Amino acid sequence: MSIPERRSRKNYSEGESSGPCHLTHDEFKKVHDHSPMGVVAVAADGIINYANTVALAYFNFKENEVLGESLFNLYEDASPVKANEAKLRRSEEIIDQEFLVKAQPGGRWVLVSSRVHHDAEGVAQTYLFSRDISGVKKREGLFSYLNQAAAALAKTRDTSGALELISRLIVPKFASWFTIDRLKDNRLELLLLKHEDPARIEWAYQYRKNYPHDLNSNIGPALVIKTGKPGFVPVVTTEMVDLMITDPVQREEVKKIGLRSVIIMPMFNDDKITGLVNFISSRSDRHFDETDLEFAQNFTNLIGIALENARLNDETANEIILRKRSEEQFRFLTDAIPHKMWTSGPDGRATYYNQQWYDYTGINGFDALREKIWDFIHPDDRAVAAVEWPAAVKSGMPMELEQRLMRHDGVHRWHLSRFTAHKNDAGETILWVGTSTDIHEQKVTGMEMAALNEELAAANEELISMNEEVAATNEELAAANEELAATNEELIETQAGLQRSEKLFRSIALNIPKSLIIVIDKYHRYVTIEGDIMEKLGYDRTNYEGKHLADISRERYEASRPLYERVMTGERFSIEEKTESGEYYMVHFVPLKNEQGDVDTAMIITLDITDIKHAEERSAKLAAIVESSDDAIISKTLESVITSWNAAAERIFGYTESEMIGETIYKLIPPDRQDEEPLILARLKKGERVEHFETKRMTKDGRLLDVSLTISPIKDPQGHIIGLSKIVRDITERKTDEARKNDFIGMVSHELKTPLTSLSAIIQMADVKLKRSDDRFLAGAMEKANRQVKRMTGMINGFLNISRLETGKIFIEKHPFELDRLLREILAETRLTVSTQTFRLEECANITVNADRDKISSVISNLISNAVKYSPKGKLIDIRCQVQKEMVVVSVKDEGIGIKPQDLGQIFDRYYRVETSDTRHISGFGIGLYLSAEIIKRHGGNIWAESEIDKGSTFHFSLPLA
Ligand code: ADP
């Protein structure tokens, strides 16, 4: 038999991959559209791509609302670790797992199994088959509750405790209000009334007083008592109320209660109705059903047992009280009865009997009594006395005995006899004093009490067996609901979960910096309170739980009360507050709903936002500055996307803020300068600032503007560059001025050049002639004049070049020439005119370059003349050239004043001069290095300097070899 079974199972599992897998999606839909089960198909990421009508009904959504949604947004995984959800995500199959459908008010439970199907490409698709088990779940829940209630009730020992516990178990979890009535002499006596709203309890009592149940009628409680059957109205309609209640005032009152659903249960004891239990729901979303009815039935039985149990306990307690009282009376009596008193000598022989002895025994005369005293002790008690008395006499220790003494009429009465030694200073006994007190009545009552106690013990045993019965009932209940054990465990887990989430809540609250989180219930009592600004907001570390907000600070409560009431209506809102001391708080009011969807608690989250507010204020100020700036201030991302655009930017470029935000900065860069941006970005990404970078940008209407850019990186507190801020200054006007100035300089220089050339020629001729003259002054003067004219020519050439450069009229005419030769020529000439420094030319082999000889010559002259200008007398100036790869590098090294590092980067800028006391007296315009750099750049070479202050500088330039 086992083989075919295994086969059939195997076939079934094979069917998964060969059966439905060959169905197309539409075929699949057709098959499952009419399935009585909920069918849902999801992809591996949980996205729903199919749901049949049954499943849609479970979700309480329309098809278009479900398709494309994630399954995990619609279900709550019942497994505490979300294991099922994880399995589904891994495309593993699940069997009979419980899920809670989220969207359903009140919750709907479904039992889900899944099958995973891989298509031809191996893509996994999970089919979930679900069955509604909400009814079963509810039943399980209620019966587990019943079980707990039974266990709790079995422990109660008195009626009021039991009633208190019962009411807490029922309201508000099961019913809005409920009553227990005892049936006594055909009258209903209200034993307990509980309402979920404490404010309505008084009202409910009043209602019951004004409208007592009429047991002669044929409806409601009267009918239940008559028939012994429960009264059950799942949905109470207005029409019903109108029909059943004739008194218009009462009708109004009933409508006020909001009577939605009613169960009236008879309570039995030995088949006799002993009372009624009324379960009432006033909530529009809570209607009792058959499961509730069954629960109410069982619960009422429990109440019956519990009350009987409690009653028995109460009676026992009464007995104990009675006995206590008689003990007190006993003591009183003991005191009231006059003692029989006697004395004896140290040997124990009697020396005296008081009158009570004679009266009691009827013997007259001391000796006669002393002779017969033993006869008066009951024979059964004599032996004890015969041992105890001599022993006491011997030891001198006091003694006490209960014994029966015979009265003159032969009746033995119980006495308490005490025998005490009186001693002298030496500690010797001189006298024994004895008293015998008639305790007969008490002794007998005591014995009767003992008998009664035995009876009571028997009654107790009965009680215990009663308890055992209750326990048995519990067991039955437990047995009848075997699966409930599991549910209980789940419940415990849920509770553990709750405790965990409570802890979690606390640690979350503590971990939100500068926060206070308070949870209150609907009566405005604290449920929990936690947060690091507790103390700051006037809370100490006392336990607030369960306390009413008004008890902590009535003033504060009254001020905020409307807010608490508002949040309890289910509205979620936030308010911002500023304290007198200038702190800002954001308070969020969040209503929290219970399983029934009612708001029963609310969370109040207070956040100290002072820092944020201050930052906001600061940034508002900054924004005002940015807006009023004359320069365009633009911020952009590292990808050059514009994120802010101020008013000046709009004025300068003509684009509005909305046109530019989200656009890239390239929109402003002219086509021939687009490669500037990556270079700028590269510098900024290294954290450098770009300052006063002069370039051209384009306006909306296509005009080119001269601009100076200053760009700085924007960093987050951790120092990461998150964006760039850019200040754009429109320098078009300045540029026009400069151009005008350049034109002027160019024109003047040009005009000056012609007369200077003739002047130079005349001086040279005169110099030749006058060299041979006797007039030594004239001979030297022409030499000096020649030198000055040369200097002037150099300067004028400089100005001319600069104006050419600015207007783009400088041209490089390249021809191959020998660089070493040029260097030697320049050096020979310099040696002629400069006698203050020594020059040295090193390592210059035959080097040919293809370059503009005149312009390179002016670069070398310029570097040498700077070395002379910025060095003290008698120093060495070292000139060398070296071939490196495809380039030759010429270096001019001096031992002069040097250049500070901060100046080194700028000396090649136009008109830049280092201003120090050392350089002030040295003439110059700051154009030599600028021109040199421009010339070298145009040759495809490089120019740079190294320097150490007071030690000297070395200037290098490189040129490509020919
Ligand atoms: P200037 O006409 O002022 O010399 P340059 O453009 O030739 O103009 O030089 C710019 C500035 O660089 C000078 O003003 C000077 O401060 C500095 N400088 C140039 N060469 C040297 C050097 N060899 N030693 C020290 N400072 C120098």
Short mmCIF file of N, CA, C and O and ligand atoms in Angstrom, two decimals, residues 862-871 892 894 896-899 903 906-909 911-916 919 922-932 947 952-955, ligand 1:
data_model
loop_
_atom_site.label_atom_id
_atom_site.label_comp_id
_atom_site.label_asym_id
_atom_site.label_seq_id
_atom_site.Cartn_x
_atom_site.Cartn_y
_atom_site.Cartn_z
N ASN A 862 64.91 89.23 -19.36
CA ASN A 862 64.04 89.59 -18.24
C ASN A 862 64.41 88.81 -16.98
O ASN A 862 64.51 89.38 -15.89
N LEU A 863 64.61 87.51 -17.12
CA LEU A 863 64.94 86.69 -15.95
C LEU A 863 66.29 87.12 -15.36
O LEU A 863 66.44 87.22 -14.15
N ILE A 864 67.27 87.41 -16.27
CA ILE A 864 68.59 87.83 -15.78
C ILE A 864 68.50 89.19 -15.10
O ILE A 864 69.03 89.39 -14.01
N SER A 865 67.74 90.11 -15.71
CA SER A 865 67.68 91.44 -15.12
C SER A 865 66.95 91.40 -13.78
O SER A 865 67.30 92.12 -12.84
N ASN A 866 65.94 90.51 -13.63
CA ASN A 866 65.28 90.33 -12.32
C ASN A 866 66.27 89.80 -11.29
O ASN A 866 66.30 90.26 -10.16
N ALA A 867 67.11 88.82 -11.73
CA ALA A 867 68.10 88.23 -10.81
C ALA A 867 69.06 89.31 -10.33
O ALA A 867 69.42 89.34 -9.16
N VAL A 868 69.39 90.22 -11.22
CA VAL A 868 70.28 91.32 -10.86
C VAL A 868 69.56 92.28 -9.91
O VAL A 868 70.08 92.66 -8.87
N LYS A 869 68.29 92.62 -10.31
CA LYS A 869 67.52 93.60 -9.55
C LYS A 869 67.27 93.15 -8.11
O LYS A 869 67.31 93.94 -7.18
N TYR A 870 66.96 91.83 -7.94
CA TYR A 870 66.53 91.38 -6.62
C TYR A 870 67.63 90.64 -5.86
O TYR A 870 67.34 89.84 -4.98
N SER A 871 68.95 90.94 -6.22
CA SER A 871 70.07 90.36 -5.47
C SER A 871 70.99 91.46 -4.99
O SER A 871 71.18 92.46 -5.69
N VAL A 892 67.68 80.18 -14.31
CA VAL A 892 68.45 81.34 -13.87
C VAL A 892 68.37 81.35 -12.34
O VAL A 892 67.28 81.50 -11.78
N ASP A 894 69.63 82.82 -8.65
CA ASP A 894 70.32 83.93 -7.98
C ASP A 894 70.43 83.65 -6.49
O ASP A 894 69.86 82.69 -5.97
N GLY A 896 69.60 85.99 -4.19
CA GLY A 896 68.99 87.25 -3.78
C GLY A 896 68.00 87.14 -2.62
O GLY A 896 68.07 86.22 -1.79
N ILE A 897 67.03 88.08 -2.63
CA ILE A 897 66.12 88.23 -1.48
C ILE A 897 65.09 87.10 -1.38
O ILE A 897 64.51 86.87 -0.33
N GLY A 898 64.85 86.41 -2.47
CA GLY A 898 63.89 85.29 -2.45
C GLY A 898 62.45 85.77 -2.49
O GLY A 898 62.17 86.98 -2.41
N ILE A 899 61.51 84.82 -2.60
CA ILE A 899 60.08 85.14 -2.72
C ILE A 899 59.32 84.28 -1.72
O ILE A 899 59.58 83.07 -1.59
N ASP A 903 53.55 84.44 -2.36
CA ASP A 903 53.68 85.30 -3.55
C ASP A 903 54.06 84.51 -4.79
O ASP A 903 53.79 84.94 -5.91
N GLN A 906 51.81 84.01 -7.64
CA GLN A 906 51.17 85.15 -8.29
C GLN A 906 52.12 86.03 -9.09
O GLN A 906 51.67 86.94 -9.80
N ILE A 907 53.40 85.76 -8.97
CA ILE A 907 54.35 86.66 -9.63
C ILE A 907 54.23 86.65 -11.15
O ILE A 907 54.66 87.58 -11.81
N PHE A 908 53.61 85.60 -11.70
CA PHE A 908 53.42 85.56 -13.16
C PHE A 908 52.15 86.27 -13.60
O PHE A 908 51.84 86.33 -14.77
N ASP A 909 51.37 86.80 -12.57
CA ASP A 909 50.15 87.52 -12.93
C ASP A 909 50.51 88.93 -13.41
O ASP A 909 51.52 89.50 -13.00
N TYR A 911 50.80 92.76 -13.73
CA TYR A 911 50.97 93.88 -12.80
C TYR A 911 51.24 93.45 -11.37
O TYR A 911 51.12 94.23 -10.44
N TYR A 912 51.55 92.14 -11.16
CA TYR A 912 51.78 91.71 -9.78
C TYR A 912 53.21 91.99 -9.36
O TYR A 912 54.16 91.58 -10.01
N ARG A 913 53.32 92.69 -8.24
CA ARG A 913 54.64 92.96 -7.67
C ARG A 913 54.59 92.63 -6.18
O ARG A 913 53.59 92.83 -5.52
N VAL A 914 55.72 92.13 -5.67
CA VAL A 914 55.77 91.85 -4.23
C VAL A 914 56.09 93.15 -3.53
O VAL A 914 57.06 93.83 -3.86
N GLU A 915 55.18 93.51 -2.57
CA GLU A 915 55.38 94.79 -1.87
C GLU A 915 56.05 94.55 -0.53
O GLU A 915 55.42 94.15 0.43
N THR A 916 57.36 94.76 -0.42
CA THR A 916 58.06 94.71 0.87
C THR A 916 59.01 95.90 0.93
O THR A 916 59.21 96.59 -0.07
N THR A 919 61.69 95.63 -1.68
CA THR A 919 61.42 95.79 -3.12
C THR A 919 60.90 97.18 -3.47
O THR A 919 60.82 97.51 -4.64
N ILE A 922 62.91 99.31 -5.68
CA ILE A 922 63.29 98.73 -6.97
C ILE A 922 62.18 99.03 -7.97
O ILE A 922 61.01 98.74 -7.71
N SER A 923 62.55 99.66 -9.08
CA SER A 923 61.51 100.07 -10.02
C SER A 923 61.02 98.89 -10.84
O SER A 923 61.72 97.89 -11.03
N GLY A 924 59.82 98.99 -11.31
CA GLY A 924 59.24 97.91 -12.12
C GLY A 924 57.74 98.07 -12.21
O GLY A 924 57.14 98.84 -11.46
N PHE A 925 57.12 97.37 -13.15
CA PHE A 925 55.67 97.47 -13.34
C PHE A 925 54.95 96.14 -13.14
O PHE A 925 53.74 96.04 -13.27
N GLY A 926 55.70 95.10 -12.90
CA GLY A 926 55.04 93.80 -12.71
C GLY A 926 54.54 93.22 -14.00
O GLY A 926 53.54 92.47 -14.01
N ILE A 927 55.20 93.57 -15.13
CA ILE A 927 54.72 93.00 -16.40
C ILE A 927 55.74 92.04 -17.01
O ILE A 927 55.40 91.24 -17.88
N GLY A 928 56.98 92.07 -16.54
CA GLY A 928 58.05 91.27 -17.14
C GLY A 928 57.73 89.78 -17.09
O GLY A 928 57.74 89.10 -18.12
N LEU A 929 57.45 89.26 -15.91
CA LEU A 929 57.19 87.83 -15.77
C LEU A 929 55.90 87.42 -16.48
O LEU A 929 55.80 86.33 -17.04
N TYR A 930 54.94 88.37 -16.47
CA TYR A 930 53.66 88.08 -17.13
C TYR A 930 53.89 87.86 -18.62
O TYR A 930 53.44 86.86 -19.20
N LEU A 931 54.65 88.79 -19.20
CA LEU A 931 54.93 88.67 -20.63
C LEU A 931 55.74 87.41 -20.93
O LEU A 931 55.44 86.68 -21.87
N SER A 932 56.74 87.15 -20.06
CA SER A 932 57.59 85.97 -20.26
C SER A 932 56.73 84.71 -20.27
O SER A 932 56.88 83.84 -21.14
N SER A 947 61.85 79.18 -4.82
CA SER A 947 62.53 80.23 -4.06
C SER A 947 62.49 79.96 -2.57
O SER A 947 61.59 79.30 -2.06
N GLY A 952 67.50 83.02 -2.04
CA GLY A 952 67.60 83.16 -3.48
C GLY A 952 66.48 82.47 -4.22
O GLY A 952 65.67 81.76 -3.62
N SER A 953 66.42 82.73 -5.54
CA SER A 953 65.35 82.17 -6.36
C SER A 953 65.96 81.52 -7.59
O SER A 953 67.03 81.91 -8.04
N THR A 954 65.22 80.52 -8.12
CA THR A 954 65.61 79.96 -9.41
C THR A 954 64.38 79.99 -10.30
O THR A 954 63.31 79.50 -9.92
N PHE A 955 64.55 80.61 -11.48
CA PHE A 955 63.46 80.64 -12.46
C PHE A 955 63.81 79.68 -13.57
O PHE A 955 64.94 79.63 -14.02
P1 ADP B 1 58.99 93.82 -11.98
O1 ADP B 1 59.01 94.83 -13.07
O2 ADP B 1 58.31 94.29 -10.74
O3 ADP B 1 60.27 93.20 -11.71
P2 ADP B 1 58.27 91.19 -12.90
O4 ADP B 1 57.02 90.70 -13.54
O5 ADP B 1 59.51 90.97 -13.62
O6 ADP B 1 58.00 92.70 -12.55
O7 ADP B 1 58.37 90.51 -11.49
C1 ADP B 1 57.26 90.43 -10.67
C2 ADP B 1 57.66 90.43 -9.22
O8 ADP B 1 58.31 89.20 -8.92
C3 ADP B 1 58.67 91.45 -8.85
O9 ADP B 1 58.09 92.66 -8.48
C4 ADP B 1 59.41 90.82 -7.70
O10 ADP B 1 58.79 91.17 -6.52
C5 ADP B 1 59.33 89.37 -7.96
N1 ADP B 1 60.58 88.83 -8.54
C6 ADP B 1 60.83 88.55 -9.84
N2 ADP B 1 62.06 88.00 -9.97
C7 ADP B 1 62.60 87.90 -8.73
C8 ADP B 1 63.85 87.39 -8.24
N3 ADP B 1 64.81 86.91 -9.04
N4 ADP B 1 64.06 87.46 -6.88
C9 ADP B 1 63.11 87.96 -6.08
N5 ADP B 1 61.92 88.46 -6.50
C10 ADP B 1 61.67 88.42 -7.83
#
